Structures are given as structure tokens and as C-alpha cells.
Short mmCIF file of C-alpha atoms in Angstrom, two decimals:
data_model
loop_
_atom_site.label_atom_id
_atom_site.label_comp_id
_atom_site.label_asym_id
_atom_site.label_seq_id
_atom_site.Cartn_x
_atom_site.Cartn_y
_atom_site.Cartn_z
CA UNK G 1 -20.38 111.96 50.65
CA UNK G 2 -22.22 110.04 48.14
CA UNK G 3 -20.19 107.45 46.03
CA UNK G 4 -20.27 108.27 42.40
CA UNK G 5 -20.39 105.93 39.47
CA UNK G 6 -17.09 104.72 38.06
CA UNK G 7 -16.63 105.85 34.59
CA UNK G 8 -15.35 103.70 31.66
CA UNK G 9 -15.92 100.09 30.55
CA UNK G 10 -16.57 97.37 33.13
CA UNK G 11 -13.61 95.36 34.29
CA UNK G 12 -13.21 92.07 32.42
CA UNK G 13 -13.30 88.80 34.26
CA UNK G 14 -10.42 87.65 32.12
CA UNK G 15 -6.91 88.99 32.48
CA UNK G 16 -5.16 89.75 29.29
CA UNK G 17 -2.35 87.40 30.22
CA UNK G 18 -4.86 84.55 30.79
CA UNK G 19 -3.96 84.18 34.44
CA UNK G 20 -7.28 84.84 36.10
CA UNK G 21 -7.83 82.76 39.21
CA UNK G 22 -11.52 82.44 38.42
CA UNK G 23 -11.01 80.71 34.97
CA UNK G 24 -14.02 78.44 34.19
CA UNK G 25 -13.51 74.73 34.93
CA UNK G 26 -15.20 73.60 31.73
CA UNK G 27 -12.13 74.60 29.75
CA UNK G 28 -10.01 72.18 31.75
CA UNK G 29 -12.43 69.30 31.25
CA UNK G 30 -12.60 70.03 27.52
CA UNK G 31 -8.82 69.68 27.22
CA UNK G 32 -8.84 66.44 29.23
CA UNK G 33 -11.64 64.99 27.08
CA UNK G 34 -9.85 65.73 23.82
CA UNK G 35 -6.67 64.14 25.16
CA UNK G 36 -8.54 60.97 26.23
CA UNK G 37 -10.20 60.73 22.81
CA UNK G 38 -6.83 60.89 21.09
CA UNK G 39 -5.40 58.21 23.38
CA UNK G 40 -8.35 55.88 22.81
CA UNK G 41 -8.13 56.44 19.04
CA UNK G 42 -4.44 55.49 19.04
CA UNK G 43 -5.17 52.31 21.06
CA UNK G 44 -7.99 51.24 18.71
CA UNK G 45 -5.79 51.70 15.65
CA UNK G 46 -2.95 49.74 17.26
CA UNK G 47 -5.27 46.83 18.12
CA UNK G 48 -6.64 46.73 14.57
CA UNK G 49 -3.16 46.55 13.13
CA UNK G 50 -2.16 43.78 15.55
CA UNK G 51 -5.26 41.76 14.68
CA UNK G 52 -4.42 41.75 10.97
CA UNK G 53 -0.72 41.05 11.34
CA UNK G 54 0.41 37.57 10.07
CA UNK G 55 2.63 35.70 12.57
CA UNK G 56 6.20 35.23 11.46
CA UNK G 57 5.98 31.45 11.38
CA UNK G 58 3.07 31.43 8.91
CA UNK G 59 3.95 34.51 6.91
CA UNK G 60 4.75 32.42 3.84
CA UNK G 61 1.58 30.87 2.38
CA UNK G 62 1.80 27.27 1.15
CA UNK G 63 -0.27 25.79 -1.65
CA UNK G 64 -3.01 23.33 -0.77
CA UNK G 65 -1.78 19.79 -1.61
CA UNK G 66 -3.38 18.28 -4.68
CA UNK G 67 -3.17 14.76 -6.04
CA UNK G 68 -3.61 13.29 -9.47
CA UNK G 69 -3.49 9.88 -11.02
CA UNK G 70 -2.41 11.39 -14.34
CA UNK G 71 1.33 11.83 -14.04
CA UNK G 72 3.55 14.14 -16.01
CA UNK G 73 5.83 12.69 -18.64
CA UNK G 74 8.85 11.46 -16.67
CA UNK G 75 12.42 10.85 -17.64
CA UNK G 76 13.52 7.32 -18.40
CA UNK G 77 15.24 5.90 -15.29
CA UNK G 78 18.88 5.03 -15.59
CA UNK G 79 19.65 1.30 -15.81
CA UNK G 80 20.20 -0.23 -12.42
CA UNK G 81 18.51 2.58 -10.47
CA UNK G 82 16.30 1.61 -7.57
CA UNK G 83 17.62 -1.35 -5.60
CA UNK G 84 15.39 -4.26 -4.71
CA UNK G 85 13.08 -3.24 -1.94
CA UNK G 86 14.55 0.27 -1.82
CA UNK G 87 12.88 2.13 -4.69
CA UNK G 88 9.74 4.11 -4.08
CA UNK G 89 8.04 2.95 -7.26
CA UNK G 90 5.87 6.05 -7.44
CA UNK G 91 5.10 8.00 -10.56
CA UNK G 92 4.21 7.14 -14.12
CA UNK G 93 5.62 4.67 -16.58
CA UNK G 94 8.74 6.02 -18.18
CA UNK G 95 9.09 6.40 -21.92
CA UNK G 96 10.17 3.13 -23.43
CA UNK G 97 8.86 1.00 -20.55
CA UNK G 98 10.59 -2.39 -20.48
CA UNK G 99 8.96 -5.72 -21.00
CA UNK G 100 7.76 -7.89 -23.82
CA UNK G 101 4.31 -8.15 -22.25
CA UNK G 102 1.32 -7.61 -24.51
CA UNK G 103 -1.01 -6.05 -21.95
CA UNK G 104 -3.93 -6.19 -24.36
CA UNK G 105 -4.16 -9.99 -24.04
CA UNK G 106 -5.29 -12.14 -21.11
CA UNK G 107 -2.55 -13.24 -18.74
CA UNK G 108 -1.00 -16.62 -19.49
CA UNK G 109 0.58 -17.27 -16.09
CA UNK G 110 -0.92 -18.02 -12.70
CA UNK G 111 0.69 -18.22 -9.27
CA UNK G 112 -1.16 -19.28 -6.12
CA UNK G 113 0.52 -18.87 -2.73
CA UNK G 114 0.04 -21.23 0.20
CA UNK G 115 2.38 -19.58 2.71
CA UNK G 116 5.96 -18.32 2.83
CA UNK G 117 7.52 -21.56 1.60
CA UNK G 118 4.97 -23.36 -0.57
CA UNK G 119 3.09 -22.21 -3.64
CA UNK G 120 1.69 -23.36 -6.99
CA UNK G 121 2.18 -21.92 -10.43
CA UNK G 122 0.72 -22.73 -13.83
CA UNK G 123 1.28 -21.86 -17.48
CA UNK G 124 -1.86 -21.51 -19.52
CA UNK G 125 -1.13 -23.54 -22.66
CA UNK G 126 -3.52 -23.63 -25.61
CA UNK G 127 -6.29 -25.83 -26.87
CA UNK G 128 -6.34 -28.19 -28.62
CA UNK G 129 -2.67 -28.29 -29.58
CA UNK G 130 -0.97 -27.14 -26.37
CA UNK G 131 -0.82 -28.34 -22.80
CA UNK G 132 -1.24 -26.49 -19.52
CA UNK G 133 1.62 -26.97 -17.05
CA UNK G 134 1.27 -27.06 -13.24
CA UNK G 135 4.24 -26.79 -10.86
CA UNK G 136 4.72 -26.67 -7.12
CA UNK G 137 7.42 -25.53 -4.68
CA UNK G 138 7.87 -26.25 -0.99
CA UNK G 139 11.22 -24.49 -0.50
CA UNK G 140 10.33 -20.85 -1.09
CA UNK G 141 10.66 -21.06 -4.85
CA UNK G 142 14.22 -22.37 -4.97
CA UNK G 143 13.02 -25.40 -6.90
CA UNK G 144 9.78 -26.11 -8.74
CA UNK G 145 8.50 -29.62 -9.40
CA UNK G 146 6.18 -30.50 -12.23
CA UNK G 147 2.82 -31.71 -10.90
CA UNK G 148 1.60 -34.87 -12.65
CA UNK G 149 -1.64 -34.02 -14.42
CA UNK G 150 -1.34 -36.09 -17.57
CA UNK G 151 -4.44 -38.04 -16.64
CA UNK G 152 -6.45 -34.82 -16.88
CA UNK G 153 -5.37 -34.16 -20.48
CA UNK G 154 -5.46 -30.50 -19.52
CA UNK G 155 -4.80 -28.42 -22.63
CA UNK G 156 -5.49 -24.85 -21.52
CA UNK G 157 -5.76 -23.35 -18.01
CA UNK G 158 -8.12 -20.44 -17.28
CA UNK G 159 -7.93 -20.30 -13.51
CA UNK G 160 -5.75 -21.79 -10.76
CA UNK G 161 -6.45 -21.46 -7.03
CA UNK G 162 -4.71 -22.63 -3.88
CA UNK G 163 -7.06 -24.17 -1.32
CA UNK G 164 -4.41 -24.89 1.30
CA UNK G 165 -0.96 -26.36 1.77
CA UNK G 166 -1.72 -29.47 -0.31
CA UNK G 167 -5.04 -28.55 -1.94
CA UNK G 168 -5.72 -26.68 -5.15
CA UNK G 169 -8.28 -26.24 -7.92
CA UNK G 170 -7.88 -25.70 -11.64
CA UNK G 171 -10.35 -24.68 -14.36
CA UNK G 172 -9.58 -25.21 -18.02
CA UNK G 173 -10.23 -27.18 -21.16
CA UNK G 174 -9.36 -30.82 -21.79
CA UNK G 175 -9.00 -33.10 -24.79
CA UNK G 176 -9.12 -32.43 -28.47
CA UNK G 177 -12.66 -31.12 -28.18
CA UNK G 178 -11.60 -28.55 -25.51
CA UNK G 179 -14.21 -29.55 -22.95
CA UNK G 180 -14.49 -27.05 -20.10
CA UNK G 181 -13.86 -28.77 -16.75
CA UNK G 182 -12.69 -28.13 -13.20
CA UNK G 183 -10.56 -30.36 -10.96
CA UNK G 184 -9.44 -30.42 -7.35
CA UNK G 185 -6.54 -32.07 -5.57
CA UNK G 186 -6.15 -32.73 -1.85
CA UNK G 187 -2.83 -34.56 -2.21
CA UNK G 188 -0.46 -31.82 -3.43
CA UNK G 189 -1.27 -32.77 -7.01
CA UNK G 190 -0.71 -36.52 -6.81
CA UNK G 191 -4.34 -37.17 -7.70
CA UNK G 192 -7.09 -35.01 -9.16
CA UNK G 193 -10.85 -35.39 -9.35
CA UNK G 194 -13.46 -33.55 -11.41
CA UNK G 195 -15.45 -31.03 -9.40
CA UNK G 196 -18.66 -29.55 -10.78
CA UNK G 197 -19.06 -27.14 -7.85
CA UNK G 198 -15.67 -25.60 -8.56
CA UNK G 199 -16.62 -25.08 -12.19
CA UNK G 200 -19.97 -23.50 -11.28
CA UNK G 201 -18.28 -21.03 -8.90
CA UNK G 202 -15.39 -20.11 -11.20
CA UNK G 203 -14.70 -16.64 -12.60
CA UNK G 204 -12.20 -16.44 -15.45
CA UNK G 205 -11.34 -15.11 -18.91
CA UNK G 206 -11.50 -17.48 -21.86
CA UNK G 207 -8.93 -16.39 -24.49
CA UNK G 208 -11.43 -17.47 -27.14
CA UNK G 209 -13.68 -14.63 -25.86
CA UNK G 210 -11.09 -12.17 -24.56
CA UNK G 211 -13.44 -9.22 -23.99
CA UNK G 212 -15.78 -11.16 -21.71
CA UNK G 213 -15.40 -12.36 -18.10
CA UNK G 214 -17.14 -15.64 -17.34
CA UNK G 215 -18.82 -15.55 -13.92
CA UNK G 216 -21.18 -17.84 -11.97
CA UNK G 217 -23.99 -15.43 -12.85
CA UNK G 218 -23.14 -15.46 -16.55
CA UNK G 219 -20.87 -13.56 -18.93
CA UNK G 220 -19.94 -10.00 -17.95
CA UNK G 221 -18.38 -7.45 -20.28
CA UNK G 222 -16.22 -4.97 -18.36
CA UNK G 223 -16.11 -1.35 -19.60
CA UNK G 224 -12.64 -1.77 -21.06
CA UNK G 225 -11.56 -3.24 -24.41
CA UNK G 226 -8.88 -5.58 -23.06
CA UNK G 227 -9.60 -7.45 -19.80
CA UNK G 228 -6.28 -8.96 -18.84
CA UNK G 229 -6.78 -10.66 -15.48
CA UNK G 230 -9.53 -11.47 -13.02
CA UNK G 231 -8.05 -10.42 -9.67
CA UNK G 232 -8.52 -13.38 -7.29
CA UNK G 233 -9.91 -13.20 -3.80
CA UNK G 234 -11.92 -9.96 -4.06
CA UNK G 235 -15.44 -9.51 -2.71
CA UNK G 236 -16.54 -7.84 -5.96
CA UNK G 237 -15.60 -8.78 -9.49
CA UNK G 238 -12.29 -6.98 -10.05
CA UNK G 239 -10.60 -6.93 -13.43
CA UNK G 240 -7.19 -5.71 -14.52
CA UNK G 241 -7.26 -4.06 -17.93
CA UNK G 242 -4.69 -2.06 -19.85
CA UNK G 243 -3.49 0.66 -17.44
CA UNK G 244 -6.51 0.41 -15.15
CA UNK G 245 -8.33 -1.64 -12.53
CA UNK G 246 -12.11 -2.02 -12.57
CA UNK G 247 -14.37 -3.21 -9.76
CA UNK G 248 -18.06 -4.01 -10.24
CA UNK G 249 -20.20 -2.87 -7.33
CA UNK G 250 -23.31 -4.61 -6.01
CA UNK G 251 -25.58 -2.38 -8.10
CA UNK G 252 -23.74 -3.34 -11.29
CA UNK G 253 -21.90 -0.03 -11.63
CA UNK G 254 -18.13 -0.04 -12.11
CA UNK G 255 -15.53 1.92 -10.19
CA UNK G 256 -12.09 2.34 -11.69
CA UNK G 257 -8.54 3.42 -10.94
CA UNK G 258 -5.90 4.38 -13.45
CA UNK G 259 -2.81 2.19 -12.90
CA UNK G 260 -0.39 2.97 -15.69
CA UNK G 261 1.96 0.14 -16.57
CA UNK G 262 0.06 -2.47 -14.54
CA UNK G 263 1.01 -6.08 -15.32
CA UNK G 264 -0.64 -8.07 -12.51
CA UNK G 265 -2.66 -7.62 -9.33
CA UNK G 266 -3.79 -9.63 -6.33
CA UNK G 267 -6.01 -9.14 -3.30
CA UNK G 268 -4.54 -8.93 0.19
CA UNK G 269 -5.90 -8.39 3.67
CA UNK G 270 -5.35 -4.64 3.20
CA UNK G 271 -6.81 -4.24 -0.29
CA UNK G 272 -5.08 -4.75 -3.62
CA UNK G 273 -1.41 -5.05 -4.54
CA UNK G 274 -0.43 -4.24 -8.10
CA UNK G 275 2.78 -4.78 -10.08
CA UNK G 276 3.80 -2.17 -12.64
CA UNK G 277 6.62 -1.82 -15.15
CA UNK G 278 8.36 1.28 -16.47
CA UNK G 279 7.70 3.39 -13.38
CA UNK G 280 9.89 6.41 -12.82
CA UNK G 281 12.33 5.79 -9.99
CA UNK G 282 12.18 1.98 -10.35
CA UNK G 283 14.25 0.28 -13.01
CA UNK G 284 12.42 -3.02 -12.52
CA UNK G 285 8.97 -3.89 -11.19
CA UNK G 286 7.21 -1.37 -8.97
CA UNK G 287 4.95 -2.65 -6.17
CA UNK G 288 2.05 -0.50 -4.97
CA UNK G 289 -1.23 -0.88 -3.08
CA UNK G 290 -4.69 0.65 -3.31
CA UNK G 291 -8.15 0.10 -1.75
CA UNK G 292 -10.08 -2.97 -2.85
CA UNK G 293 -13.22 -1.06 -3.85
CA UNK G 294 -11.15 1.51 -5.79
CA UNK G 295 -13.27 4.34 -4.38
CA UNK G 296 -11.11 7.46 -4.28
CA UNK G 297 -8.22 5.13 -4.98
CA UNK G 298 -4.68 6.42 -4.75
CA UNK G 299 -1.67 4.26 -5.40
CA UNK G 300 0.60 3.88 -2.39
CA UNK G 301 4.16 2.93 -3.41
CA UNK G 302 5.59 -0.01 -1.44
CA UNK G 303 8.81 -1.13 -3.10
CA UNK G 304 10.79 -1.89 -6.21
CA UNK G 305 12.00 -5.27 -7.48
CA UNK G 306 14.95 -3.91 -9.43
CA UNK G 307 16.20 -7.34 -10.55
CA UNK G 308 13.39 -7.65 -13.14
CA UNK G 309 14.41 -4.96 -15.61
CA UNK G 310 12.84 -6.72 -18.61
CA UNK G 311 9.74 -8.50 -17.30
CA UNK G 312 7.84 -10.86 -19.54
CA UNK G 313 4.69 -12.47 -18.17
CA UNK G 314 4.17 -11.51 -14.51
CA UNK G 315 1.93 -13.14 -11.90
CA UNK G 316 1.45 -12.26 -8.23
CA UNK G 317 -0.34 -13.87 -5.27
CA UNK G 318 -0.60 -13.38 -1.50
CA UNK G 319 -1.39 -15.77 1.34
CA UNK G 320 -0.76 -15.70 5.09
CA UNK G 321 1.29 -12.51 4.85
CA UNK G 322 3.59 -13.80 2.09
CA UNK G 323 3.57 -12.14 -1.31
CA UNK G 324 4.78 -14.24 -4.25
CA UNK G 325 5.81 -12.87 -7.64
CA UNK G 326 6.74 -14.77 -10.80
CA UNK G 327 8.48 -13.03 -13.68
CA UNK G 328 10.53 -14.56 -16.49
CA UNK G 329 12.24 -17.64 -15.04
CA UNK G 330 12.49 -16.28 -11.49
CA UNK G 331 10.13 -16.35 -8.53
CA UNK G 332 10.33 -14.09 -5.48
CA UNK G 333 8.82 -14.06 -1.99
CA UNK G 334 8.24 -11.00 0.20
CA UNK G 335 7.18 -11.05 3.84
CA UNK G 336 6.61 -7.28 4.08
CA UNK G 337 4.09 -6.63 1.34
CA UNK G 338 6.62 -6.14 -1.43
CA UNK G 339 8.97 -3.65 0.23
CA UNK G 340 11.80 -6.20 0.10
CA UNK G 341 12.22 -9.56 -1.64
#
């Protein structure tokens, strides 16, 4: 008997309950692919967040350090603050800085160190009516002995230099006519002789021409109104003026450093050492250092000589690792660059 055609719609390959055993495999791979995409997306987002997260130990940003030589107006230090050799000496001169020093005039005192026990010092005097005074110590400044120089008729001293334990040189004016001369001693001051070479090589400030520095090459006018001191022992001409140091470079240009309250300076093996008054945190004289060429110069505080709360004329000198300072009637010696005295 012949088989007849089945009537009605063809049977679907899909069961209504979705449970057909011949379900296409592409549906399974589609589901797996979507799942993998989601997983990868989550991982990428997590890595991006981790990359931008700030570690706990650096979560707080710190300002970049800045430095300035122009200090803020400080408070006046309390009397007696800052023990000798213990004060930092940093900062700016306090309001009402002590001292009867007129820092617009050339210095009138000189000190020249030999070593830790012997040194020379001199008081400028005036010409023609005054007289320059030279003294010497060999016991660390405990006693000072007047050096006989009457035969020189030295009226005013412009420069004094130690040349060794018993040798020294002085430049100044002599006699009623104020003749400019230079003398040397090789006998600790017992005898002196005129020395033309010393005069020709001398650099100094003549109070009669206070805005000019006399040098072997001729007069030089520093770019400041009140040159106070020619700093001894420097390779370049270095001048202390009111609140600043100036150094003339080989091309004639000047470099400068602001040193508020500066009273005296000297060269050392490490650069320059400067003495300042009225510095916040130091009730006396503040000691600081800076580079000899003053390029990018920053003051480095060293110590505080608290005993000198009212400094008058101040002079400073260094030799063989010993720093000498003369203020008022007292002299001091430091073997650690001014940290202690």
C-alpha cells in the first residue's frame, strides 16, 4: 500500500521547551565569547585603577623646597638666647639689631691670625693727628702686647697682614704729611723696614676716598655706595659692603650675595666666613659661611658667639684652622670654624 503524505506543518527542529538534542553549537560558543569579553573588560578596568592609585606612603604631596636670601621680618630675640657655639645663627637681622657699628664706614680694626695661639691686631688711627696701634699675642689672646712702631711714625693703618709666626706687613700713612708707605717685620715687630713691593701689591680702602678700593691695578669702584672692608686672602677682589658681599670676576663683572647685618668677613680654606649682628636666634654675633666666588651663594649657619650682645667694631681672621674674632675689648679663638669659641 502506497505511503501517503503526512498532512499539517513540518515538525520543527526545536522543541518548545528548548531541550532539543540537536541544538546548534554556535549558540554555546556565543555565550562563552560574551563571558570572556566581560571578564577581560573587568581585568582591564582593574589594572587601570591600580596604575593610577597613589601609594599610601606618598599620598600626601609635599611642596618643593625653595630658598631665599630675603628673610621675613623676624621677632627680636630674647636677651641671652643662643649660647656660645650653640645658636644656629640663621635668619635675618632682628628689629633693633645691637651694636654701635656704623656699617657705612670703612672698618677701623684689623686682626691677622698666625695660628691657634699667636695673632696680630691693629687699630686704624687717623692722619695726621692720630696714631695707628699694633698689638700681638702669643697666648691665645689672653694678653696683648703693644708692638713698638714709634720709629715708623705710623699715623693711620689701611691694611695689616700676617706673613708667619713672627712676620707681618702693614700699609698706612706716616708723618704730618700722611705719606703712604708699607713696612715689614721679620722679628715679631721688634724692627720694621720699608718695603716697596708690599706697597705695590696692597689692596685697601683709604678713608679719605671711602667709595674706592685701591688695588695694584689702580682704583676700583665697587657697585655699592659704602665699601666697608677688603676681604683678605681671596683670589678675586672681594669687598664687604652694607648688608652684602661683592666679588669681582676675571672679566670685571661683579657677583654678589646679600648678607644682612654683616660686620666683618674673612677667607678660609672652604670659602668665606662672615660675622653678622642682630640675627634671629642669636643674641650675639652669628657666624656663617658661603662660597668664595658668591655664585649661587647661600649662607650656611655655623655658630653663635652669644657673649657679644652689643658689638662695636668687629674684625675676623683665619689661619691654620684657627678662626680669630675681635669685638669690643675681647678676642676669641675657635678651632672648629666658629661653631664654638
